[in-house]
CSV table of C-alpha atoms and ligand atoms in Angstrom, one decimal:
chain,number,residue,atom,x,y,z
A,408,MET,CA,-16.0,-54.2,69.5
A,409,LYS,CA,-14.5,-57.9,69.3
A,410,LEU,CA,-16.4,-57.7,65.8
A,411,ARG,CA,-14.9,-54.4,64.5
A,412,ARG,CA,-11.5,-55.4,65.7
A,413,ALA,CA,-11.6,-58.8,63.8
A,414,VAL,CA,-13.3,-57.2,60.4
A,415,GLY,CA,-10.5,-55.2,60.5
A,416,LEU,CA,-7.4,-57.7,60.7
A,417,LEU,CA,-9.4,-60.0,58.6
A,418,ARG,CA,-9.4,-56.4,56.1
A,419,HIS,CA,-5.4,-55.8,57.2
A,420,LEU,CA,-5.0,-59.4,55.9
A,421,THR,CA,-6.7,-59.4,53.1
A,422,MET,CA,-4.5,-56.4,51.8
A,423,SER,CA,-1.3,-57.7,53.1
A,424,LEU,CA,-1.9,-60.8,50.7
A,425,LEU,CA,-3.1,-59.3,47.5
A,426,ILE,CA,-0.1,-56.8,47.9
A,427,LEU,CA,2.3,-60.5,48.1
A,428,LEU,CA,0.0,-61.8,45.5
A,429,VAL,CA,0.8,-59.0,43.5
A,430,PHE,CA,4.7,-58.1,43.7
A,431,THR,CA,4.9,-62.2,43.3
A,432,GLY,CA,3.8,-62.1,40.1
A,433,CYS,CA,5.3,-59.4,39.1
A,434,GLU,CA,8.4,-61.2,40.0
A,435,ASN,CA,7.5,-64.0,38.1
A,436,ARG,CA,7.0,-62.1,35.1
A,437,GLN,CA,10.1,-60.6,35.1
A,438,ASP,CA,11.5,-63.6,35.8
A,439,THR,CA,9.9,-65.7,32.6
A,440,ASN,CA,10.9,-62.3,30.2
A,441,SER,CA,14.7,-62.5,31.1
A,442,GLN,CA,14.8,-66.4,30.7
A,443,ALA,CA,13.1,-66.0,27.0
A,444,THR,CA,15.9,-62.9,26.6
A,445,GLU,CA,18.4,-65.1,27.5
A,446,SER,CA,17.8,-68.1,25.5
A,447,GLN,CA,17.0,-65.6,22.3
A,448,SER,CA,20.6,-64.5,23.0
A,449,ASN,CA,22.0,-68.1,24.0
A,450,LYS,CA,20.4,-69.7,20.9
A,451,VAL,CA,23.0,-70.7,18.0
A,452,ASP,CA,21.3,-70.2,14.9
A,453,THR,CA,22.5,-73.5,12.3
A,454,THR,CA,20.6,-72.9,9.8
A,455,GLY,CA,23.1,-70.3,8.4
A,456,HIS,CA,20.9,-67.6,7.6
A,457,GLN,CA,22.0,-65.4,9.9
A,458,ASP,CA,25.7,-65.4,8.6
A,459,TRP,CA,24.1,-65.1,5.0
A,460,GLU,CA,22.7,-61.7,6.6
A,461,THR,CA,26.1,-60.8,7.9
A,462,ILE,CA,27.9,-62.1,4.8
A,463,VAL,CA,25.4,-59.7,2.6
A,464,GLU,CA,25.9,-56.7,4.8
A,465,VAL,CA,29.8,-56.9,4.2
A,466,LEU,CA,28.7,-57.7,0.4
A,467,LEU,CA,27.0,-54.3,0.3
A,468,HIS,CA,28.9,-52.4,2.0
A,469,PRO,CA,30.3,-49.0,0.1
A,470,ARG,CA,34.1,-50.2,0.7
A,471,CYS,CA,33.1,-53.5,-1.4
A,472,LEU,CA,30.4,-52.1,-3.6
A,473,ASN,CA,32.5,-49.1,-4.9
A,474,CYS,CA,33.7,-51.4,-7.5
A,475,HIS,CA,31.4,-54.0,-8.1
A,476,GLN,CA,29.6,-52.0,-10.5
A,477,LEU,CA,27.8,-51.6,-13.9
A,478,GLU,CA,30.6,-49.3,-15.6
A,479,LEU,CA,31.7,-46.7,-13.2
A,480,PRO,CA,33.5,-47.2,-9.9
A,481,LEU,CA,31.8,-45.1,-7.3
A,482,ILE,CA,33.9,-43.4,-4.4
A,483,ASN,CA,33.1,-42.9,-0.5
A,484,GLN,CA,29.9,-43.4,0.3
A,485,GLY,CA,29.1,-43.9,-3.3
A,486,SER,CA,30.0,-40.6,-5.2
A,487,PRO,CA,31.4,-40.3,-8.6
A,488,HIS,CA,34.7,-41.1,-9.4
A,489,VAL,CA,36.4,-37.8,-10.1
A,490,PRO,CA,37.9,-37.7,-12.5
A,491,ARG,CA,35.8,-40.5,-14.3
A,492,VAL,CA,36.9,-43.7,-14.7
A,493,GLU,CA,35.5,-46.1,-16.9
A,494,ARG,CA,35.5,-49.9,-16.7
A,495,GLY,CA,37.1,-50.6,-20.3
A,496,PRO,CA,37.6,-54.6,-22.0
A,497,ASP,CA,39.7,-55.8,-19.1
A,498,ASN,CA,38.4,-54.1,-16.4
A,499,MET,CA,41.7,-51.8,-15.9
A,500,GLY,CA,40.2,-48.0,-17.5
A,501,ILE,CA,40.7,-46.7,-20.6
A,502,GLY,CA,43.6,-45.0,-22.8
A,503,THR,CA,45.3,-42.7,-20.2
A,504,MET,CA,42.4,-43.6,-17.2
A,505,ARG,CA,43.7,-46.9,-16.6
A,506,CYS,CA,43.5,-48.1,-13.3
A,507,SER,CA,47.4,-48.4,-12.5
A,508,ASN,CA,47.9,-44.9,-13.4
A,509,CYS,CA,46.7,-43.7,-10.1
A,510,HIS,CA,46.0,-46.8,-8.1
A,511,SER,CA,49.1,-49.1,-6.9
A,512,ASN,CA,49.5,-51.6,-4.8
A,513,GLN,CA,48.8,-50.0,-1.3
A,514,ASN,CA,47.0,-47.0,-0.4
A,515,ASN,CA,48.6,-43.5,-1.4
A,516,PRO,CA,48.5,-41.2,1.6
A,517,VAL,CA,50.3,-38.3,-0.8
A,518,THR,CA,47.8,-38.5,-3.9
A,519,GLY,CA,45.1,-39.7,-1.8
A,520,ALA,CA,44.1,-42.8,-3.6
A,521,PRO,CA,43.5,-46.1,-2.0
A,522,GLY,CA,45.5,-49.1,-3.6
A,523,ALA,CA,45.9,-53.3,-3.4
A,524,PRO,CA,47.5,-55.7,-5.6
A,525,GLY,CA,45.2,-55.9,-8.8
A,526,TRP,CA,43.0,-52.2,-8.4
A,527,ALA,CA,40.5,-53.2,-11.1
A,528,MET,CA,36.7,-53.1,-11.7
A,529,ALA,CA,35.1,-56.2,-10.5
A,530,PRO,CA,34.3,-58.1,-13.5
A,531,ILE,CA,30.6,-56.9,-14.9
A,532,SER,CA,28.7,-60.4,-13.8
A,533,LEU,CA,29.8,-59.5,-10.5
A,534,ASN,CA,27.9,-56.2,-10.2
A,535,TRP,CA,25.7,-56.9,-7.5
A,536,SER,CA,25.2,-53.5,-6.8
A,537,ASP,CA,21.6,-53.4,-7.9
A,538,MET,CA,20.8,-56.6,-6.9
A,539,SER,CA,18.5,-58.5,-3.6
A,540,SER,CA,20.0,-60.3,-1.1
A,541,ALA,CA,18.4,-63.6,-2.7
A,542,GLN,CA,20.3,-62.6,-6.2
A,543,ILE,CA,23.5,-61.9,-4.4
A,544,CYS,CA,22.9,-65.3,-3.0
A,545,LYS,CA,21.7,-67.5,-6.0
A,546,LEU,CA,24.8,-65.5,-7.7
A,547,LEU,CA,27.8,-66.5,-5.6
A,548,THR,CA,26.2,-70.2,-4.9
A,549,THR,CA,25.8,-70.6,-8.7
A,550,PRO,CA,29.6,-71.3,-10.2
A,551,GLN,CA,28.5,-70.5,-13.7
A,552,ASP,CA,28.1,-67.4,-12.8
A,553,ASN,CA,30.6,-66.2,-9.9
A,554,GLY,CA,33.8,-67.6,-12.0
A,555,GLY,CA,33.7,-71.0,-11.3
A,556,ARG,CA,34.0,-70.8,-7.4
A,557,SER,CA,33.4,-72.9,-5.0
A,558,PRO,CA,31.5,-72.2,-1.6
A,559,GLU,CA,35.3,-73.1,0.1
A,560,GLN,CA,36.8,-70.9,-2.9
A,561,LEU,CA,34.4,-68.2,-2.1
A,562,MET,CA,35.3,-68.3,2.0
A,563,GLN,CA,39.4,-68.3,1.0
A,564,PHE,CA,38.4,-65.1,-1.5
A,565,MET,CA,36.8,-63.0,0.9
A,566,SER,CA,39.4,-63.8,3.8
A,567,GLU,CA,42.4,-63.4,2.0
A,568,ASN,CA,41.9,-62.0,-1.7
A,569,PRO,CA,43.9,-58.4,-1.0
A,570,LEU,CA,41.2,-56.4,-2.9
A,571,ALA,CA,38.9,-57.9,0.1
A,572,LEU,CA,41.2,-57.5,2.4
A,573,TRP,CA,41.5,-53.4,1.4
A,574,GLY,CA,38.0,-52.8,2.8
A,575,TRP,CA,39.5,-53.8,6.5
A,576,ASN,CA,41.9,-51.0,5.8
A,577,PRO,CA,40.8,-49.2,3.4
A,578,GLY,CA,43.6,-45.7,4.4
A,579,GLY,CA,42.7,-42.1,4.4
A,580,LYS,CA,39.0,-41.4,5.9
A,581,ARG,CA,37.3,-43.8,4.6
A,582,GLU,CA,35.6,-45.8,6.8
A,583,PRO,CA,36.5,-49.3,6.8
A,584,VAL,CA,34.1,-52.4,6.7
A,585,ASN,CA,31.9,-52.2,9.6
A,586,ILE,CA,31.8,-55.7,10.3
A,587,PRO,CA,35.0,-57.1,11.9
A,588,HIS,CA,37.1,-59.4,9.5
A,589,GLU,CA,37.0,-62.9,11.7
A,590,LYS,CA,33.2,-62.1,12.1
A,591,LEU,CA,32.9,-62.0,8.4
A,592,VAL,CA,34.8,-65.3,8.2
A,593,GLU,CA,33.2,-66.9,11.0
A,594,ALA,CA,29.7,-66.2,9.6
A,595,LEU,CA,31.5,-67.9,5.8
A,596,LYS,CA,31.4,-70.6,8.1
A,597,GLY,CA,28.7,-70.9,9.5
A,598,TRP,CA,27.2,-70.8,6.4
A,599,ILE,CA,29.2,-72.8,4.9
A,600,ALA,CA,28.4,-75.6,7.3
A,601,ALA,CA,24.5,-75.1,6.8
A,602,GLY,CA,25.0,-76.0,3.3
A,603,THR,CA,25.1,-72.4,2.1
A,604,PRO,CA,21.4,-71.8,2.3
A,605,CYS,CA,20.1,-68.6,0.5
A,606,PRO,CA,17.4,-66.0,1.2
A,607,PRO,CA,14.1,-67.0,-0.7
A,608,GLN,CA,13.6,-65.7,-4.0
A,609,ALA,CA,10.7,-62.6,-4.8
A,610,PRO,CA,8.5,-64.0,-8.1
A,611,SER,CA,9.7,-60.8,-10.0
A,612,ASP,CA,13.6,-62.0,-8.9
B,840,LIG,C1,39.0,-52.4,-6.1
B,840,LIG,C2,38.0,-52.9,-6.3
B,840,LIG,C3,37.3,-54.3,-5.5
B,840,LIG,C4,37.5,-53.7,-4.2
B,840,LIG,C5,37.3,-52.3,-3.3
B,840,LIG,C6,36.4,-55.1,-3.7
B,840,LIG,N1,36.4,-56.0,-4.8
B,840,LIG,FE1,35.5,-57.9,-4.3
B,840,LIG,N2,36.5,-57.9,-6.6
B,840,LIG,C7,37.1,-57.0,-7.4
B,840,LIG,C8,37.6,-57.8,-8.8
B,840,LIG,C9,38.6,-56.8,-9.3
B,840,LIG,C10,37.3,-59.2,-8.3
B,840,LIG,C11,37.2,-60.4,-9.5
B,840,LIG,C12,38.8,-61.0,-9.2
B,840,LIG,C13,38.7,-62.5,-9.5
B,840,LIG,O1,37.8,-62.9,-10.5
B,840,LIG,O2,39.9,-62.5,-9.1
B,840,LIG,C14,36.4,-58.9,-7.2
B,840,LIG,C15,35.9,-60.5,-6.8
B,840,LIG,C16,34.9,-60.8,-5.6
B,840,LIG,C17,34.4,-61.8,-5.6
B,840,LIG,C18,34.6,-62.7,-6.2
B,840,LIG,C19,33.3,-63.4,-6.3
B,840,LIG,C20,33.4,-64.9,-7.3
B,840,LIG,O3,32.3,-65.5,-6.7
B,840,LIG,O4,33.3,-65.2,-7.7
B,840,LIG,C21,34.0,-61.8,-3.8
B,840,LIG,C22,33.1,-62.5,-3.6
B,840,LIG,C23,33.7,-60.0,-3.9
B,840,LIG,N3,34.8,-59.7,-4.9
B,840,LIG,C24,33.9,-59.6,-2.9
B,840,LIG,C25,34.2,-58.6,-2.5
B,840,LIG,C26,34.4,-57.7,-0.6
B,840,LIG,C27,33.8,-58.7,0.3
B,840,LIG,C28,34.6,-56.6,-0.8
B,840,LIG,C29,34.9,-55.6,0.7
B,840,LIG,C30,35.7,-55.9,1.5
B,840,LIG,C31,35.7,-56.3,-2.0
B,840,LIG,N4,34.9,-57.2,-2.8
B,840,LIG,C32,36.1,-55.4,-2.5
B,840,LIG,C33,37.7,-55.8,-7.4
B,840,LIG,C34,36.8,-55.3,-5.9
B,841,LIG,C1,44.0,-39.9,-12.5
B,841,LIG,C2,43.4,-40.3,-11.4
B,841,LIG,C3,42.9,-42.0,-11.1
B,841,LIG,C4,42.7,-43.3,-12.2
B,841,LIG,C5,42.7,-43.1,-13.9
B,841,LIG,C6,41.5,-43.9,-11.5
B,841,LIG,N1,41.5,-43.7,-10.3
B,841,LIG,FE1,40.3,-44.3,-8.6
B,841,LIG,N2,41.0,-43.0,-7.1
B,841,LIG,C7,41.8,-41.6,-7.9
B,841,LIG,C8,41.6,-41.0,-6.5
B,841,LIG,C9,42.9,-39.8,-5.7
B,841,LIG,C10,41.0,-41.3,-5.2
B,841,LIG,C11,40.3,-40.8,-4.1
B,841,LIG,C12,39.3,-40.3,-4.1
B,841,LIG,C13,38.9,-39.8,-2.9
B,841,LIG,O1,38.8,-40.6,-1.7
B,841,LIG,O2,38.1,-38.7,-2.6
B,841,LIG,C14,40.1,-42.8,-5.9
B,841,LIG,C15,39.5,-43.9,-5.5
B,841,LIG,C16,38.9,-44.9,-6.1
B,841,LIG,C17,37.8,-45.0,-5.7
B,841,LIG,C18,37.2,-45.3,-4.1
B,841,LIG,C19,37.3,-46.1,-2.9
B,841,LIG,C20,36.2,-45.8,-2.0
B,841,LIG,O3,35.4,-47.2,-1.8
B,841,LIG,O4,36.1,-44.8,-1.6
B,841,LIG,C21,37.8,-46.8,-6.1
B,841,LIG,C22,36.2,-47.8,-5.7
B,841,LIG,C23,38.1,-46.8,-7.3
B,841,LIG,N3,39.1,-45.4,-7.3
B,841,LIG,C24,38.4,-47.5,-9.0
B,841,LIG,C25,38.7,-46.9,-9.6
B,841,LIG,C26,39.1,-48.2,-10.5
B,841,LIG,C27,38.6,-49.1,-10.7
B,841,LIG,C28,39.5,-47.4,-11.4
B,841,LIG,C29,40.4,-47.9,-13.0
B,841,LIG,C30,38.8,-48.3,-13.9
B,841,LIG,C31,40.4,-46.1,-11.3
B,841,LIG,N4,39.7,-46.1,-9.9
B,841,LIG,C32,41.0,-45.0,-12.1
B,841,LIG,C33,42.3,-42.0,-8.9
B,841,LIG,C34,42.0,-42.5,-10.1
């Protein structure tokens, strides 16, 4: 009788200990997990690579890409511009289809034509519509290719030029650039401070 009781007690104790172990084990694991996520989200990326990802996401947004094309500008999410208009020798259209015939310094709610000072297609050298992130990065960091701009001038262009700023105030039902403008400026600062690093180029680039 005594022995049976003792065994019962022992069994009970072992079970409790096991349960305790399992529980504390879980808790500990959870702890390390949450610590890991915390340190990940608090980690500041000073290499500039994450900043470049933010910048290129803006550059590839339809609000920017629609003018940075080869010969024909696009509208909305990348549909053909109707009526058909062409770049022309000065990037401002041809004949009666001059950009300024329809596009003024501001969005026109009556005609639906968007507008900003200097409305024109981006120069052909700045057509990054079919480039990879690495190629765009190389283009923008090579002054001979990018219109002679230094990183600081590039920064100034993207934070102040009316054509770029239009992307956050596109008028009509057009969606503005999805990344807040302040976040782009922050990313540009970080990227430049890190020495404008670019993603590695693929061998075919
Ligand atoms: C209406 C057409 C148009 C739109 C929309 C447009 N751009 Fe441009 N972009 C241009 C033109 C034109 C130039 C050349 C201006 C110059 O060199 O002074 C240019 C030049 C640039 C340059 C300069 C590149 C360099 O190295 O010289 C950058 C960067 C740029 N655009 C980014 C953007 C971004 C970002 C957006 C969207 C937020 C945008 N653009 C939207 C027409 C456009
Ligand atoms: C005959 C008038 C007309 C001419 C000429 C014209 N456009 Fe447009 N454009 C419009 C109208 C109207 C819209 C708005 C269409 C819509 O949103 O459905 C538009 C939209 C655009 C957009 C779309 C912006 C976006 O992100 O949705 C771009 C880019 C553009 N035009 C560039 C140009 C360029 C560059 C030229 C000169 C080479 C030009 N357009 C000439 C009337 C014109």
